[in-house]
Short mmCIF file of C-alpha atoms and ligand atoms in Angstrom, two decimals:
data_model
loop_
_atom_site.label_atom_id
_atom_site.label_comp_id
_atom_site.label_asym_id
_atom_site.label_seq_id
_atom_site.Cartn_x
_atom_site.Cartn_y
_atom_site.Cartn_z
CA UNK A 1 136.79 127.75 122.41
CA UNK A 2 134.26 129.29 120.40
CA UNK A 3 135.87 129.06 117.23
CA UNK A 4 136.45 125.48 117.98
CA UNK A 5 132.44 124.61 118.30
CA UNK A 6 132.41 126.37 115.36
CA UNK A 7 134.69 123.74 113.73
CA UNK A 8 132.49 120.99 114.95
CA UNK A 9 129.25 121.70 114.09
CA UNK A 10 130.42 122.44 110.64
CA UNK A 11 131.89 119.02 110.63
CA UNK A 12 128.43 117.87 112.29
CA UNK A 13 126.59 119.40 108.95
CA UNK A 14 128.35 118.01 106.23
CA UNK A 15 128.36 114.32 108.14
CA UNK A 16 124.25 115.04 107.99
CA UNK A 17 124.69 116.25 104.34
CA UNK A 18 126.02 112.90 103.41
CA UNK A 19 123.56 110.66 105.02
CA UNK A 20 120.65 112.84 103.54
CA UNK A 21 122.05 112.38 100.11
CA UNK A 22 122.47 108.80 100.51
CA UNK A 23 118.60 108.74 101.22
CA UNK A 24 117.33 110.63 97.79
CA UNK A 25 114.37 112.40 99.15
CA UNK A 26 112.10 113.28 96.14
CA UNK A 27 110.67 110.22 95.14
CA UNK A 28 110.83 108.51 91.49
CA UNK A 29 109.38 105.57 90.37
CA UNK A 30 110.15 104.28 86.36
CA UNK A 31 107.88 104.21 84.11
CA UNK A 32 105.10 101.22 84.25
CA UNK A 33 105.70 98.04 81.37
CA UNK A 34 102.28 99.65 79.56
CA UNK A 35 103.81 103.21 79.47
CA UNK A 36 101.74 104.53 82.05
CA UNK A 37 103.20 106.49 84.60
CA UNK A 38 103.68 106.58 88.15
CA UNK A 39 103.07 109.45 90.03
CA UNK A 40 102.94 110.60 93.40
CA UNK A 41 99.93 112.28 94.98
CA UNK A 42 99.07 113.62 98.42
CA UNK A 43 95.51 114.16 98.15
CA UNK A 44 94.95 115.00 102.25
CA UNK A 45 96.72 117.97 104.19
CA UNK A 46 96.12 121.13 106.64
CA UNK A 47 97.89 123.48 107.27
CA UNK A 48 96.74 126.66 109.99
CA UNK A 49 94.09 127.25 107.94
CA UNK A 50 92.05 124.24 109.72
CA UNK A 51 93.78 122.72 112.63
CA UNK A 52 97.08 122.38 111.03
CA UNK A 53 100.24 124.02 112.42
CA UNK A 54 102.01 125.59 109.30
CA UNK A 55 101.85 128.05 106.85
CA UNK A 56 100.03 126.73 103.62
CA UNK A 57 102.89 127.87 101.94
CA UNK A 58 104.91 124.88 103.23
CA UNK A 59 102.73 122.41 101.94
CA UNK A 60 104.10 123.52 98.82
CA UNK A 61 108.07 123.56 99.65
CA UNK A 62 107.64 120.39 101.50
CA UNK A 63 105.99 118.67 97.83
CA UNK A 64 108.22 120.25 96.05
CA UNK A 65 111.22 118.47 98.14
CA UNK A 66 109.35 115.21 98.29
CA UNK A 67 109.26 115.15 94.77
CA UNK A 68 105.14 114.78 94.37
CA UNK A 69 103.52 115.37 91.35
CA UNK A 70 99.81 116.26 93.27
CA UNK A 71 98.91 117.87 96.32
CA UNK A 72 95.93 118.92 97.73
CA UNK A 73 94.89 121.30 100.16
CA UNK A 74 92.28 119.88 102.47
CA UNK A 75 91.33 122.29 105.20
CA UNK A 76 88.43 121.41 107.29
CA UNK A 77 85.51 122.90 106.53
CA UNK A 78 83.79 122.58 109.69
CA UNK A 79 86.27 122.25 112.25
CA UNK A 80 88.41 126.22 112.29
CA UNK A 81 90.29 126.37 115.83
CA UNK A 82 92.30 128.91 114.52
CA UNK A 83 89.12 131.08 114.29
CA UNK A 84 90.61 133.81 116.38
CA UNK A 85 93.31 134.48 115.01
CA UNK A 86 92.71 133.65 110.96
CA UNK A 87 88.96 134.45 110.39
CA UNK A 88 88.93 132.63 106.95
CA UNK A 89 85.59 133.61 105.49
CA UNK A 90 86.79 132.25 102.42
CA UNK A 91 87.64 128.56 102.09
CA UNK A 92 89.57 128.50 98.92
CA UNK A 93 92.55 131.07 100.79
CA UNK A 94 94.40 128.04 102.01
CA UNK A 95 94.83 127.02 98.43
CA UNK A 96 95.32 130.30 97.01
CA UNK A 97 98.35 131.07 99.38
CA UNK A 98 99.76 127.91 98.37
CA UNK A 99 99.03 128.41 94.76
CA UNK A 100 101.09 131.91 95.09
CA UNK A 101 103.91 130.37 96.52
CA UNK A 102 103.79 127.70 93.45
CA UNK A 103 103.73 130.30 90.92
CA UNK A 104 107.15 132.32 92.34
CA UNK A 105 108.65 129.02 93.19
CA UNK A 106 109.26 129.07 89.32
CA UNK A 107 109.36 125.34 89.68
CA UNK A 108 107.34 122.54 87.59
CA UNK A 109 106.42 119.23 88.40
CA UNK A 110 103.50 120.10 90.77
CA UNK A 111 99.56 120.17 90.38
CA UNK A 112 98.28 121.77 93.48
CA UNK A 113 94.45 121.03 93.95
CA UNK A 114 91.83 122.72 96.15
CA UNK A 115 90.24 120.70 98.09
CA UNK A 116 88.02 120.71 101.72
CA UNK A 117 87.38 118.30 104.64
CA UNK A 118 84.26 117.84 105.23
CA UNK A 119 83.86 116.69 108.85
CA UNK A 120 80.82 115.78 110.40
CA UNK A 121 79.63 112.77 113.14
CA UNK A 122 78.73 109.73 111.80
CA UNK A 123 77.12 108.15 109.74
CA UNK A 124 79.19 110.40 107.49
CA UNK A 125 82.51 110.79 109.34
CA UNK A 126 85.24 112.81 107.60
CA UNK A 127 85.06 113.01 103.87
CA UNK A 128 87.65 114.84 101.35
CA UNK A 129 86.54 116.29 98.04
CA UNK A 130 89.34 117.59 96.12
CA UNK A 131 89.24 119.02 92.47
CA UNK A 132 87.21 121.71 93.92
CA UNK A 133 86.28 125.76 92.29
CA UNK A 134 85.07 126.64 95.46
CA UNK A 135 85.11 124.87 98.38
CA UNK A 136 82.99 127.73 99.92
CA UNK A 137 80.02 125.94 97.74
CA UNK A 138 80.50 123.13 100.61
CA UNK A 139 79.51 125.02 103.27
CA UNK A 140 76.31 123.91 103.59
CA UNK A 141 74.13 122.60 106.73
CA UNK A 142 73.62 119.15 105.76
CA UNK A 143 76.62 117.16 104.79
CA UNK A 144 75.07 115.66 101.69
CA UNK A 145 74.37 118.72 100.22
CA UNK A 146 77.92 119.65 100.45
CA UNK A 147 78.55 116.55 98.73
CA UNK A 148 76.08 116.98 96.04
CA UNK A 149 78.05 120.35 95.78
CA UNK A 150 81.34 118.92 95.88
CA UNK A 151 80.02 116.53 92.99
CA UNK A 152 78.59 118.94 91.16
CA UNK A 153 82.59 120.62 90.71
CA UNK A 154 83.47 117.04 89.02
CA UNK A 155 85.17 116.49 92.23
CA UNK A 156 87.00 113.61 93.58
CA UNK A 157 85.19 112.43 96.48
CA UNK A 158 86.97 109.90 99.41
CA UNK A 159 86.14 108.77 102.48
CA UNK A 160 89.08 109.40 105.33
CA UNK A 161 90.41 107.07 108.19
CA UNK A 162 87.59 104.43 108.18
CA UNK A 163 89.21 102.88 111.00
CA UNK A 164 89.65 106.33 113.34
CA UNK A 165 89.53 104.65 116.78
CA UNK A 166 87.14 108.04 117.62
CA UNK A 167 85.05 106.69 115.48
CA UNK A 168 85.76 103.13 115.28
CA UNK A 169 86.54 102.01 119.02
CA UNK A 170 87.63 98.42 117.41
CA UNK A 171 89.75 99.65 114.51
CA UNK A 172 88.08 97.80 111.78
CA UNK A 173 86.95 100.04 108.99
CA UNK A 174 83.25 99.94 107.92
CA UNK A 175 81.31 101.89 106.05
CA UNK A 176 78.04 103.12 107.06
CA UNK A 177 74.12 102.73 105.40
CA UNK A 178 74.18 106.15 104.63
CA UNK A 179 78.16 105.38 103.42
CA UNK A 180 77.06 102.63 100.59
CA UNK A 181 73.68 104.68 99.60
CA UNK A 182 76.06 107.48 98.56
CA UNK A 183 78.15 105.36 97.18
CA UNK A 184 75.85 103.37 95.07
CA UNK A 185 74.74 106.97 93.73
CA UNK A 186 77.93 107.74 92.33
CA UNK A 187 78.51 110.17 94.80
CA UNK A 188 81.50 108.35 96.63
CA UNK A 189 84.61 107.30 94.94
CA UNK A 190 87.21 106.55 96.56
CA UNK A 191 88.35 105.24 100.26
CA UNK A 192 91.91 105.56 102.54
CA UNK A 193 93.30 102.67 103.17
CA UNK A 194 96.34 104.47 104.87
CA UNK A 195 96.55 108.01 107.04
CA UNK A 196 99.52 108.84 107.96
CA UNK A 197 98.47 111.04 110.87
CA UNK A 198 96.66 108.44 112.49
CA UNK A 199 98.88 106.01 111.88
CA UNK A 200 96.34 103.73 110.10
CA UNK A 201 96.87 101.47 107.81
CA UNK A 202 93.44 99.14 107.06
CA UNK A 203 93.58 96.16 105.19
CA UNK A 204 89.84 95.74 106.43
CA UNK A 205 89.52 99.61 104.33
CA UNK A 206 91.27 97.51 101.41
CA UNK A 207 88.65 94.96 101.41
CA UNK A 208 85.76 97.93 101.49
CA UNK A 209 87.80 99.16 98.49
CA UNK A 210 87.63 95.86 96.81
CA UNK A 211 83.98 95.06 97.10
CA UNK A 212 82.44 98.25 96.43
CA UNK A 213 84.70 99.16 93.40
CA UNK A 214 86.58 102.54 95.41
CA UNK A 215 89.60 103.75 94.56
CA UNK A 216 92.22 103.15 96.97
CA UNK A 217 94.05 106.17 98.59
CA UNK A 218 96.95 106.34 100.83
CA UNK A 219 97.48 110.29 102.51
CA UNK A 220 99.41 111.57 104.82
CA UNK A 221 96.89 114.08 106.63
CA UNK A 222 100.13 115.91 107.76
CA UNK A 223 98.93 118.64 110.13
CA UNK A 224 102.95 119.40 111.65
CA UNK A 225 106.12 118.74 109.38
CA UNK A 226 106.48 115.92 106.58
CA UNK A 227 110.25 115.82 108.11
CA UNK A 228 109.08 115.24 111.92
CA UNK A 229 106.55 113.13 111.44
CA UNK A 230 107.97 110.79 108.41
CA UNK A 231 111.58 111.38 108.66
CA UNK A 232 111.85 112.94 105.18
CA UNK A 233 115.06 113.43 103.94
CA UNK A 234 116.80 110.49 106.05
CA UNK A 235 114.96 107.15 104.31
CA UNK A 236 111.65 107.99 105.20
CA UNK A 237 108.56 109.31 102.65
CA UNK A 238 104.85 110.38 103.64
CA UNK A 239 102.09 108.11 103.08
CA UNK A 240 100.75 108.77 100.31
CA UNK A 241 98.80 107.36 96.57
CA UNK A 242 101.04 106.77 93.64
CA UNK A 243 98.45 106.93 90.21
CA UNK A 244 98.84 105.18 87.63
CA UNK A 245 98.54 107.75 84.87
CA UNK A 246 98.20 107.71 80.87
CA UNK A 247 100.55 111.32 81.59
CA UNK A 248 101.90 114.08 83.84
CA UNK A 249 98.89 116.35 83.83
CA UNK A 250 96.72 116.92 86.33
CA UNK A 251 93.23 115.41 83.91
CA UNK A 252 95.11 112.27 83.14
CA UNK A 253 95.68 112.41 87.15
CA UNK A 254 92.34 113.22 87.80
CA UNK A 255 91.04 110.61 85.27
CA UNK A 256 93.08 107.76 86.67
CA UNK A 257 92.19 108.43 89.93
CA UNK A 258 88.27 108.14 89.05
CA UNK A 259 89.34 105.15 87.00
CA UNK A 260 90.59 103.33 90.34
CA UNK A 261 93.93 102.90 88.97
CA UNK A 262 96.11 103.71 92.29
CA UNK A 263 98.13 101.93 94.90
CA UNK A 264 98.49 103.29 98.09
CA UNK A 265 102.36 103.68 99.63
CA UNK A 266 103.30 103.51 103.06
CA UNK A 267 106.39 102.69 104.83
CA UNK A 268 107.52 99.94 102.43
CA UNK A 269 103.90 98.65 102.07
CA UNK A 270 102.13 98.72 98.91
CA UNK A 271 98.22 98.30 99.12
CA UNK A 272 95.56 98.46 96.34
CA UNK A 273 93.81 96.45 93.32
CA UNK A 274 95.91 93.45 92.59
CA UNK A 275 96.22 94.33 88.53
CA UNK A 276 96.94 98.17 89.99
CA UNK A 277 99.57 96.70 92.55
CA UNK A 278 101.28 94.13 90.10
CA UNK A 279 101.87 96.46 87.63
CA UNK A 280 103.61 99.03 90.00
CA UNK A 281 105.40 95.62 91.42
CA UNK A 282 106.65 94.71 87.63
CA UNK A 283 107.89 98.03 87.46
CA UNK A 284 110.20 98.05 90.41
CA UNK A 285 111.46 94.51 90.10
CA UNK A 286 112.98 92.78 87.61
CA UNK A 287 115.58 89.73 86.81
CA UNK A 288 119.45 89.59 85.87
CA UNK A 289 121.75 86.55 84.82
CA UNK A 290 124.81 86.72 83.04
CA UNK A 291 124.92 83.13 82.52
CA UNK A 292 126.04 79.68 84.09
CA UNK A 293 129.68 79.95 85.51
CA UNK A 294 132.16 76.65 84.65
CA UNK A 295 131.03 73.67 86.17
CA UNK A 296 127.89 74.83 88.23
CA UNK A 297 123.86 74.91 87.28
CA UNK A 298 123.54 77.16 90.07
CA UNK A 299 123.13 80.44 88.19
CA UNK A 300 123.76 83.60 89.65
CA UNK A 301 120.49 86.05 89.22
CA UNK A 302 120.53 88.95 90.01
CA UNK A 303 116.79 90.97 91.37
CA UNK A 304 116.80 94.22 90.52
CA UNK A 305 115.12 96.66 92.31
CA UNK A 306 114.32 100.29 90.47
CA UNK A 307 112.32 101.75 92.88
CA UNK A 308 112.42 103.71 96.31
CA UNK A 309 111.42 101.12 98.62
CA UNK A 310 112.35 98.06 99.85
CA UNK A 311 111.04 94.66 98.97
CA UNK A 312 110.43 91.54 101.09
CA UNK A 313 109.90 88.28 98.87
CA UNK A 314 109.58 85.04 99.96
CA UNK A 315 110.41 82.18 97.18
CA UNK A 316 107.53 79.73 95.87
CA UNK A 317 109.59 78.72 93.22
CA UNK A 318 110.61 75.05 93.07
CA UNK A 319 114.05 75.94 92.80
CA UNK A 320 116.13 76.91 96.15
CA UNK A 321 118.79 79.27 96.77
CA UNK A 322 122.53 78.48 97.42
CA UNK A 323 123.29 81.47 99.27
CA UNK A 324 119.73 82.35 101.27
CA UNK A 325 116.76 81.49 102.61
CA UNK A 326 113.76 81.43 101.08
CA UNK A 327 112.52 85.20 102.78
CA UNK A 328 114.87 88.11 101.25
CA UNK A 329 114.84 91.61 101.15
CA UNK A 330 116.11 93.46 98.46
CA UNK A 331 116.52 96.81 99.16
CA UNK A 332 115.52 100.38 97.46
CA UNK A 333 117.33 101.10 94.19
CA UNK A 334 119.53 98.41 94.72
CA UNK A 335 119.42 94.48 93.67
CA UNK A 336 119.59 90.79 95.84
CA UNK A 337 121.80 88.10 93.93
CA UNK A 338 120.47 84.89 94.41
CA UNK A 339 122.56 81.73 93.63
CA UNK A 340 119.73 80.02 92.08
CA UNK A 341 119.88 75.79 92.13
CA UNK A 342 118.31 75.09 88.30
CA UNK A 343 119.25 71.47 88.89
CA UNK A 344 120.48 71.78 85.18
CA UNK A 345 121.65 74.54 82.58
CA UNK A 346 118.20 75.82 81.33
CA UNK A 347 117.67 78.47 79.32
CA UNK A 348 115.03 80.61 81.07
CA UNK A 349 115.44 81.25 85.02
CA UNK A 350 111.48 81.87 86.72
CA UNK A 351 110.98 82.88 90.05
CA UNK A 352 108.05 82.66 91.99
CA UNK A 353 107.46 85.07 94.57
CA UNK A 354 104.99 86.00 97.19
CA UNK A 355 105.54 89.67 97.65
CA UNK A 356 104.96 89.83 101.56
CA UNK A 357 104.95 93.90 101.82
CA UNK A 358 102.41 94.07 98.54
CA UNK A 359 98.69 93.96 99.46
CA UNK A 360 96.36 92.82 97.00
CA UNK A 361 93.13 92.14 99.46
CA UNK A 362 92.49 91.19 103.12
CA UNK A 363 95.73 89.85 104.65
CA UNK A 364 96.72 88.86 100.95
CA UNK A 365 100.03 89.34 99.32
CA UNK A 366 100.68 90.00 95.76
CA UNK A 367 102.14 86.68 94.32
CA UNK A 368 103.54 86.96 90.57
CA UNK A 369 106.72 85.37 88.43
CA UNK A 370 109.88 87.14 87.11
CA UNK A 371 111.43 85.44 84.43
CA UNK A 372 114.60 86.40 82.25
CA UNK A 373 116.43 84.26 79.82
CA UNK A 374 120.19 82.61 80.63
CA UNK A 375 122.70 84.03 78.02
CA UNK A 376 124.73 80.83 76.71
CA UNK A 377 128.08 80.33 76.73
CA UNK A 378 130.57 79.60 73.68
CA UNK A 379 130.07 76.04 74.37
CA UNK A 380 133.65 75.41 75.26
ZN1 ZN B 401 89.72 113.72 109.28
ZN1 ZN B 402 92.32 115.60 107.80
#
């Protein structure tokens, strides 16, 4: 009887092995048209350090597994619940630990960042600095000291959750006098458009972005498990920013980031800058035709998808499809054939598309043309 469990479960693991496979975990995007890169960043996470429930340790292992190239370590500064039990005099020990377990991890790939949380009431509301030499520099009575000290690192300075219900009862991000003052003085940079913790995602955060020239973050916040709370491993990926990067190191990272050149990633939405958006967009999707078959102008095309999420695209072209509607999905790493009607045997195929899970500004999606040409036949 016992043996025969045994059999099962073993049975039960490798059936699990196979469907985690068929969802590659450790996200990859291709490299941008320009030769920019696209890398992935988690620039907001706890661990018991602050109120988070794990080990900073795997902050790192979890990364490392989803395949990011950034991760900061964002303990709150302020808010220590686990007082008792881990003193933590010293702010920077969260990322230390973590950095120790990158360093014996003998792997590469990963920039690990200090970082802090500052969390205070409003007007200021939560506010991450990352790119910090000592977060214990932040620990000061009034919060815009600590971010005069957080600036005076060359940190990277965000606002978090602008739409917290706590804080906003109605949901709708805003930012705050004392918000666009700091802003206007440089001492601001960037805004979260998505946190994955509390499930917010904030087009009205986008618009903020927009109009007061932030850079647009997506985080996860994770305080439990990546794989609980995002269903790592099994087609699911944290929130989180990819950068657009001139290359892998952390200052052409850190230099993109205060550039504004991100889009934030959650689910299978894409939210940011339209040029930042479009370009990761071009990227991912592309067009395919072998030609006109005998006797038909409706072409086969082939969209190609090279990246790890899954599109929605509705047609604006003027030509129709034979074989769909005008709304199709073409899913991650994989490609949508459209029979396209060309209503004759020209020689380039364009297709107009709005890209319904691509956010370019309030309630707006990305819209933007593929185009490939038609190889010709022998003339037969
Ligand atoms: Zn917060
Ligand atoms: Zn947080």
């Amino acid at each position: 009887m016992y043996r025969k469990s045994l059999l099962v479960s073993a049975a039960a693991v490798a059936a699990l092995v196979t469907v985690a496979s068929a969802h590659e975990r450790a996200v990859e995007f291709p490299d941008a048209e320009d030769g920019r890169v696209i890398l992935a960043a988690d620039l907001h996470t706890h661990s018991v350090f602050s109120d988070g429930e794990v080990w900073p340790s795997i902050r790192v292992k979890e990364a490392q597994r989803d395949g990011l190239e950034m991760l900061a370590v964002t303990e709150h500064l302020e808010h220590q619940p686990h007082k008792a039990d881990i003193p933590h005099p010293d702010r920077n020990r969260s990322y230390e630990v973590a950095r120790q377990t990158l360093e014996s991890s003998g792997e590469e790939g990963l920039s690990l960042i200090n970082g802090a949380e500052i969390t205070r009431g409003q007007p200021y509301g939560h506010i991450n600095a990352v790119f910090l030499q000592d977060a214990n520099a932040l620990l000061t009575e009034d919060a815009e000291d600590a971010l005069a000290a957080a600036n005076a690192q060359g940190a990277f300075v965000f606002v978090n959750h602008p739409n917290w219900i706590p804080q906003m009862p109605d949901g709708i991000a805003r930012l705050s006098d004392v918000h666009k003052r700091l802003i206007e003085d440089g001492l601001i940079q960037g805004i979260e458009v998505v946190n994955g913790t509390l499930d917010g995602h904030s087009e009205h955060a986008l618009q903020l972005a927009l109009e007061y020239g932030l850079t647009v973050l997506g985080t996860s916040d994770i305080h439990g498990l990546v794989d609980w709370t995002h269903e790592a491993g099994h087609g699911g990926h944290r929130p989180m920013t990819l950068i657009l990067a001139d290359g892998r190191t952390p200052e052409a990272m850190k230099a993109a980031l205060f550039a504004g050149d991100t889009v934030a990633w959650a689910y299978d939405d894409l939210l940011g800058k339209p040029e930042n958006v479009e370009a990761v967009v071009r990227t991912c999707l592309h067009l395919e035709t072998e030609g006109y078959p005998d006797d038909t102008s409706v072409l086969p095309v082939d969209i190609v998808n090279a990246c790890p999420l899954d599109f929605t695209l509705r047609n604006r072209s003027e030509e129709t499809f034979q074989n769909a509607s005008d709304t199709i999905h073409v899913e991650r790493n994989d490609r949508f054939t459209a029979q396209v009607r060309m209503g004759g045997e020209k020689p380039v195929v364009a297709l107009s598309f709005d890209v319904l899970n691509a956010e370019i500004g309030y309630r707006e999606p990305l819209t933007l043309t593929l185009e490939t040409g038609v190889p010709q036949g022998d003339g037969e």
